[in-house]
PDB file of C-alpha atoms and ligand atoms in Angstrom:
ATOM      1  CA  UNK A  29      47.628  14.793 179.700  1.00 96.00           C
ATOM      2  CA  UNK A  30      49.478  12.387 177.359  1.00 98.00           C
ATOM      3  CA  UNK A  31      48.890  13.660 173.794  1.00 98.00           C
ATOM      4  CA  UNK A  32      50.058  10.903 170.951  1.00 98.00           C
ATOM      5  CA  UNK A  33      50.725  13.262 167.600  1.00 98.00           C
ATOM      6  CA  UNK A  34      50.420  10.925 164.423  1.00 98.00           C
ATOM      7  CA  UNK A  35      51.782  12.234 160.802  1.00 98.00           C
ATOM      8  CA  UNK A  36      51.302   9.878 157.852  1.00 98.00           C
ATOM      9  CA  UNK A  37      52.909   9.401 154.614  1.00 98.00           C
ATOM     10  CA  UNK A  38      54.802  12.248 153.005  1.00 98.00           C
ATOM     11  CA  UNK A  39      54.535  14.841 155.776  1.00 98.00           C
ATOM     12  CA  UNK A  40      58.441  13.871 156.559  1.00 98.00           C
ATOM     13  CA  UNK A  41      58.844  15.885 153.518  1.00 96.00           C
ATOM     14  CA  UNK A  42      57.131  19.253 154.647  1.00 98.00           C
ATOM     15  CA  UNK A  43      59.020  22.210 153.672  1.00 95.00           C
ATOM     16  CA  UNK A  44      59.939  20.478 150.263  1.00 94.00           C
ATOM     17  CA  UNK A  45      56.760  18.993 149.075  1.00 94.00           C
ATOM     18  CA  UNK A  46      54.332  21.157 147.218  1.00 93.00           C
ATOM     19  CA  UNK A  47      54.876  24.204 149.343  1.00 93.00           C
ATOM     20  CA  UNK A  48      51.722  26.138 148.061  1.00 93.00           C
ATOM     21  CA  UNK A  49      49.414  23.489 149.828  1.00 93.00           C
ATOM     22  CA  UNK A  50      52.037  22.784 152.559  1.00 95.00           C
ATOM     23  CA  UNK A  51      54.138  25.675 153.222  1.00 92.00           C
ATOM     24  CA  UNK A  52      57.666  26.010 154.214  1.00 95.00           C
ATOM     25  CA  UNK A  53      58.011  24.666 157.278  1.00 97.00           C
ATOM     26  CA  UNK A  54      59.880  21.579 157.910  1.00 97.00           C
ATOM     27  CA  UNK A  55      59.033  18.437 159.700  1.00 98.00           C
ATOM     28  CA  UNK A  56      61.497  19.282 162.013  1.00 98.00           C
ATOM     29  CA  UNK A  57      60.031  22.678 162.561  1.00 98.00           C
ATOM     30  CA  UNK A  58      56.849  21.499 162.976  1.00 98.00           C
ATOM     31  CA  UNK A  59      57.766  18.821 165.870  1.00 98.00           C
ATOM     32  CA  UNK A  60      59.392  21.754 167.306  1.00 98.00           C
ATOM     33  CA  UNK A  61      56.619  23.871 166.958  1.00 98.00           C
ATOM     34  CA  UNK A  62      54.458  21.056 168.832  1.00 98.00           C
ATOM     35  CA  UNK A  63      56.983  20.308 171.434  1.00 98.00           C
ATOM     36  CA  UNK A  64      57.515  24.122 172.731  1.00 98.00           C
ATOM     37  CA  UNK A  65      53.535  24.657 172.472  1.00 98.00           C
ATOM     38  CA  UNK A  66      53.057  20.993 174.522  1.00 98.00           C
ATOM     39  CA  UNK A  67      55.884  22.361 177.244  1.00 98.00           C
ATOM     40  CA  UNK A  68      54.295  25.529 177.867  1.00 97.00           C
ATOM     41  CA  UNK A  69      50.806  23.860 178.160  1.00 97.00           C
ATOM     42  CA  UNK A  70      52.393  21.200 180.532  1.00 97.00           C
ATOM     43  CA  UNK A  71      51.256  18.546 177.921  1.00 98.00           C
ATOM     44  CA  UNK A  72      53.156  15.230 177.716  1.00 98.00           C
ATOM     45  CA  UNK A  73      53.476  14.829 173.836  1.00 98.00           C
ATOM     46  CA  UNK A  74      54.644  12.205 171.417  1.00 98.00           C
ATOM     47  CA  UNK A  75      55.337  12.694 168.084  1.00 98.00           C
ATOM     48  CA  UNK A  76      55.306  10.099 165.468  1.00 98.00           C
ATOM     49  CA  UNK A  77      55.391   9.714 161.508  1.00 98.00           C
ATOM     50  CA  UNK A  78      55.495   6.694 159.230  1.00 98.00           C
ATOM     51  CA  UNK A  79      55.069   6.209 155.350  1.00 98.00           C
ATOM     52  CA  UNK A  80      53.891   2.778 156.101  1.00 98.00           C
ATOM     53  CA  UNK A  81      49.765   2.195 156.925  1.00 98.00           C
ATOM     54  CA  UNK A  82      50.321  -0.606 159.253  1.00 98.00           C
ATOM     55  CA  UNK A  83      53.083   0.922 161.244  1.00 98.00           C
ATOM     56  CA  UNK A  84      50.503   3.890 161.781  1.00 98.00           C
ATOM     57  CA  UNK A  85      47.822   1.188 162.910  1.00 98.00           C
ATOM     58  CA  UNK A  86      50.393  -0.449 165.315  1.00 98.00           C
ATOM     59  CA  UNK A  87      51.336   3.236 166.717  1.00 98.00           C
ATOM     60  CA  UNK A  88      47.507   3.710 167.091  1.00 98.00           C
ATOM     61  CA  UNK A  89      47.334   0.635 168.950  1.00 98.00           C
ATOM     62  CA  UNK A  90      50.081   1.391 171.207  1.00 98.00           C
ATOM     63  CA  UNK A  91      48.032   4.043 172.499  1.00 98.00           C
ATOM     64  CA  UNK A  92      45.699   2.308 174.009  1.00 98.00           C
ATOM     65  CA  UNK A  93      45.790   2.510 177.827  1.00 96.00           C
ATOM     66  CA  UNK A  94      48.498   5.026 177.629  1.00 98.00           C
ATOM     67  CA  UNK A  95      47.305   8.065 176.026  1.00 98.00           C
ATOM     68  CA  UNK A  96      44.448  10.431 176.749  1.00 98.00           C
ATOM     69  CA  UNK A  97      44.072  11.589 173.002  1.00 98.00           C
ATOM     70  CA  UNK A  98      45.387  11.356 169.418  1.00 98.00           C
ATOM     71  CA  UNK A  99      46.204  14.345 167.160  1.00 99.00           C
ATOM     72  CA  UNK A 100      46.214  12.535 163.600  1.00 98.00           C
ATOM     73  CA  UNK A 101      47.228  13.664 160.085  1.00 98.00           C
ATOM     74  CA  UNK A 102      47.145  10.340 158.046  1.00 98.00           C
ATOM     75  CA  UNK A 103      48.301  12.302 155.037  1.00 98.00           C
ATOM     76  CA  UNK A 104      46.768  10.096 151.618  1.00 98.00           C
ATOM     77  CA  UNK A 105      45.654   7.376 154.059  1.00 98.00           C
ATOM     78  CA  UNK A 106      42.675   9.695 155.269  1.00 98.00           C
ATOM     79  CA  UNK A 107      41.007   8.900 151.777  1.00 98.00           C
ATOM     80  CA  UNK A 108      42.091   5.103 151.715  1.00 98.00           C
ATOM     81  CA  UNK A 109      42.341   3.357 154.954  1.00 98.00           C
ATOM     82  CA  UNK A 110      39.127   1.797 156.716  1.00 98.00           C
ATOM     83  CA  UNK A 111      42.457   0.038 158.928  1.00 98.00           C
ATOM     84  CA  UNK A 112      43.265   3.364 160.501  1.00 98.00           C
ATOM     85  CA  UNK A 113      39.731   4.102 160.918  1.00 98.00           C
ATOM     86  CA  UNK A 114      39.178   0.742 162.748  1.00 98.00           C
ATOM     87  CA  UNK A 115      42.398   1.542 164.576  1.00 98.00           C
ATOM     88  CA  UNK A 116      41.072   5.055 166.210  1.00 98.00           C
ATOM     89  CA  UNK A 117      37.589   3.147 166.998  1.00 98.00           C
ATOM     90  CA  UNK A 118      39.357   0.412 168.424  1.00 98.00           C
ATOM     91  CA  UNK A 119      41.188   2.329 170.945  1.00 98.00           C
ATOM     92  CA  UNK A 120      38.296   4.506 171.519  1.00 98.00           C
ATOM     93  CA  UNK A 121      40.511   7.545 172.319  1.00 98.00           C
ATOM     94  CA  UNK A 122      39.234  11.027 171.440  1.00 98.00           C
ATOM     95  CA  UNK A 123      41.017  12.187 168.306  1.00 98.00           C
ATOM     96  CA  UNK A 124      41.246  14.927 166.123  1.00 98.00           C
ATOM     97  CA  UNK A 125      42.141  14.645 162.705  1.00 98.00           C
ATOM     98  CA  UNK A 126      44.130  17.756 161.081  1.00 98.00           C
ATOM     99  CA  UNK A 127      45.041  18.461 157.570  1.00 98.00           C
ATOM    100  CA  UNK A 128      47.512  21.419 156.642  1.00 98.00           C
ATOM    101  CA  UNK A 129      45.898  22.072 153.298  1.00 97.00           C
ATOM    102  CA  UNK A 130      42.204  23.055 152.850  1.00 97.00           C
ATOM    103  CA  UNK A 131      41.159  19.575 151.558  1.00 97.00           C
ATOM    104  CA  UNK A 132      37.434  20.580 150.675  1.00 97.00           C
ATOM    105  CA  UNK A 133      38.670  22.613 148.172  1.00 97.00           C
ATOM    106  CA  UNK A 134      40.967  20.426 146.375  1.00 97.00           C
ATOM    107  CA  UNK A 135      40.665  17.178 144.094  1.00 96.00           C
ATOM    108  CA  UNK A 136      37.503  15.090 144.558  1.00 97.00           C
ATOM    109  CA  UNK A 137      39.502  11.982 145.636  1.00 96.00           C
ATOM    110  CA  UNK A 138      40.354  14.181 148.555  1.00 97.00           C
ATOM    111  CA  UNK A 139      36.826  14.609 149.799  1.00 97.00           C
ATOM    112  CA  UNK A 140      36.378  11.008 151.079  1.00 97.00           C
ATOM    113  CA  UNK A 141      37.647  10.808 154.860  1.00 98.00           C
ATOM    114  CA  UNK A 142      37.308   7.653 156.432  1.00 98.00           C
ATOM    115  CA  UNK A 143      39.115   8.979 159.786  1.00 98.00           C
ATOM    116  CA  UNK A 144      36.779  11.690 160.006  1.00 98.00           C
ATOM    117  CA  UNK A 145      34.236   9.016 160.675  1.00 98.00           C
ATOM    118  CA  UNK A 146      36.062   8.387 163.893  1.00 98.00           C
ATOM    119  CA  UNK A 147      37.277  11.823 164.849  1.00 98.00           C
ATOM    120  CA  UNK A 148      35.381  14.171 167.233  1.00 98.00           C
ATOM    121  CA  UNK A 149      36.578  17.047 165.506  1.00 98.00           C
ATOM    122  CA  UNK A 150      38.528  17.983 162.168  1.00 98.00           C
ATOM    123  CA  UNK A 151      40.891  20.800 161.463  1.00 98.00           C
ATOM    124  CA  UNK A 152      41.728  21.491 157.838  1.00 98.00           C
ATOM    125  CA  UNK A 153      43.512  24.351 155.869  1.00 97.00           C
ATOM    126  CA  UNK A 154      45.179  26.116 158.971  1.00 97.00           C
ATOM    127  CA  UNK A 155      48.727  25.123 158.123  1.00 97.00           C
ATOM    128  CA  UNK A 156      50.524  23.614 160.986  1.00 98.00           C
ATOM    129  CA  UNK A 157      48.618  25.852 163.661  1.00 98.00           C
ATOM    130  CA  UNK A 158      46.119  23.377 162.996  1.00 98.00           C
ATOM    131  CA  UNK A 159      47.796  20.712 165.336  1.00 98.00           C
ATOM    132  CA  UNK A 160      47.965  23.309 168.159  1.00 98.00           C
ATOM    133  CA  UNK A 161      44.161  23.985 167.674  1.00 98.00           C
ATOM    134  CA  UNK A 162      43.660  19.997 167.867  1.00 98.00           C
ATOM    135  CA  UNK A 163      45.869  20.208 170.860  1.00 98.00           C
ATOM    136  CA  UNK A 164      43.717  22.912 172.541  1.00 98.00           C
ATOM    137  CA  UNK A 165      40.766  21.061 171.629  1.00 98.00           C
ATOM    138  CA  UNK A 166      41.677  17.811 173.398  1.00 98.00           C
ATOM    139  CA  UNK A 167      43.125  19.641 176.260  1.00 97.00           C
ATOM    140  CA  UNK A 168      40.279  22.240 177.101  1.00 94.00           C
ATOM    141  CA  UNK A 169      37.202  21.100 174.627  1.00 81.00           C
ATOM    142  CA  UNK A 170      37.586  24.031 172.521  1.00 67.00           C
TER     143      UNK A 170
HETATM  144  C1  DQA B 228      47.027  16.262 153.714  1.00 95.93           C
HETATM  145  C2  DQA B 228      45.868  16.491 152.805  1.00 95.93           C
HETATM  146  C3  DQA B 228      46.002  14.986 152.041  1.00 95.93           C
HETATM  147  O1  DQA B 228      45.322  14.797 150.926  1.00 95.93           O
HETATM  148  C4  DQA B 228      47.585  14.756 151.567  1.00 95.93           C
HETATM  149  O2  DQA B 228      47.289  13.546 150.847  1.00 95.93           O
HETATM  150  C5  DQA B 228      48.709  14.572 152.657  1.00 95.93           C
HETATM  151  C6  DQA B 228      48.432  15.978 153.346  1.00 95.93           C
HETATM  152  C7  DQA B 228      47.154  17.692 154.267  1.00 95.93           C
HETATM  153  O3  DQA B 228      47.809  17.693 155.322  1.00 95.93           O
HETATM  154  O4  DQA B 228      46.915  18.747 153.868  1.00 95.93           O
HETATM  155  O5  DQA B 228      49.573  14.363 152.563  1.00 95.93           O
HETATM  156  O6  DQA B 228      46.493  15.176 154.976  1.00 95.93           O
END
């Protein structure tokens, strides 16, 4: 099973940015956590982060025919990007949307998620464990 884990803008600043919302783990810590989990589960994982919307679209398109599923935290593009929604629909791969913070309890502008319209599941507010839950969902259907 091959899974692509995509992180959008500012998630490379984890550990530094707004720790009350996103905790103290760095992006490097998150990558290590996902890699360790996936090697235990014998999942072939690819990690990708970009601050640029078009690069995220390109990476989703590259997954077509190569990956079995996508875990995505689109960061702020969650709330604005029809292009990312369309890319997920285009490749038609099972996709889980993850947010580290509990977006539903935050500002009004965070209540819209375009990506959610194409996601099989959305996980919010479980910190970085949400990524592991998303991998469980894609590999075990739960
Ligand atoms: C986030 C929530 C978004 O609203 C925000 O713009 C982010 C991170 C989360 O992981 O909680 O960058 O996706």
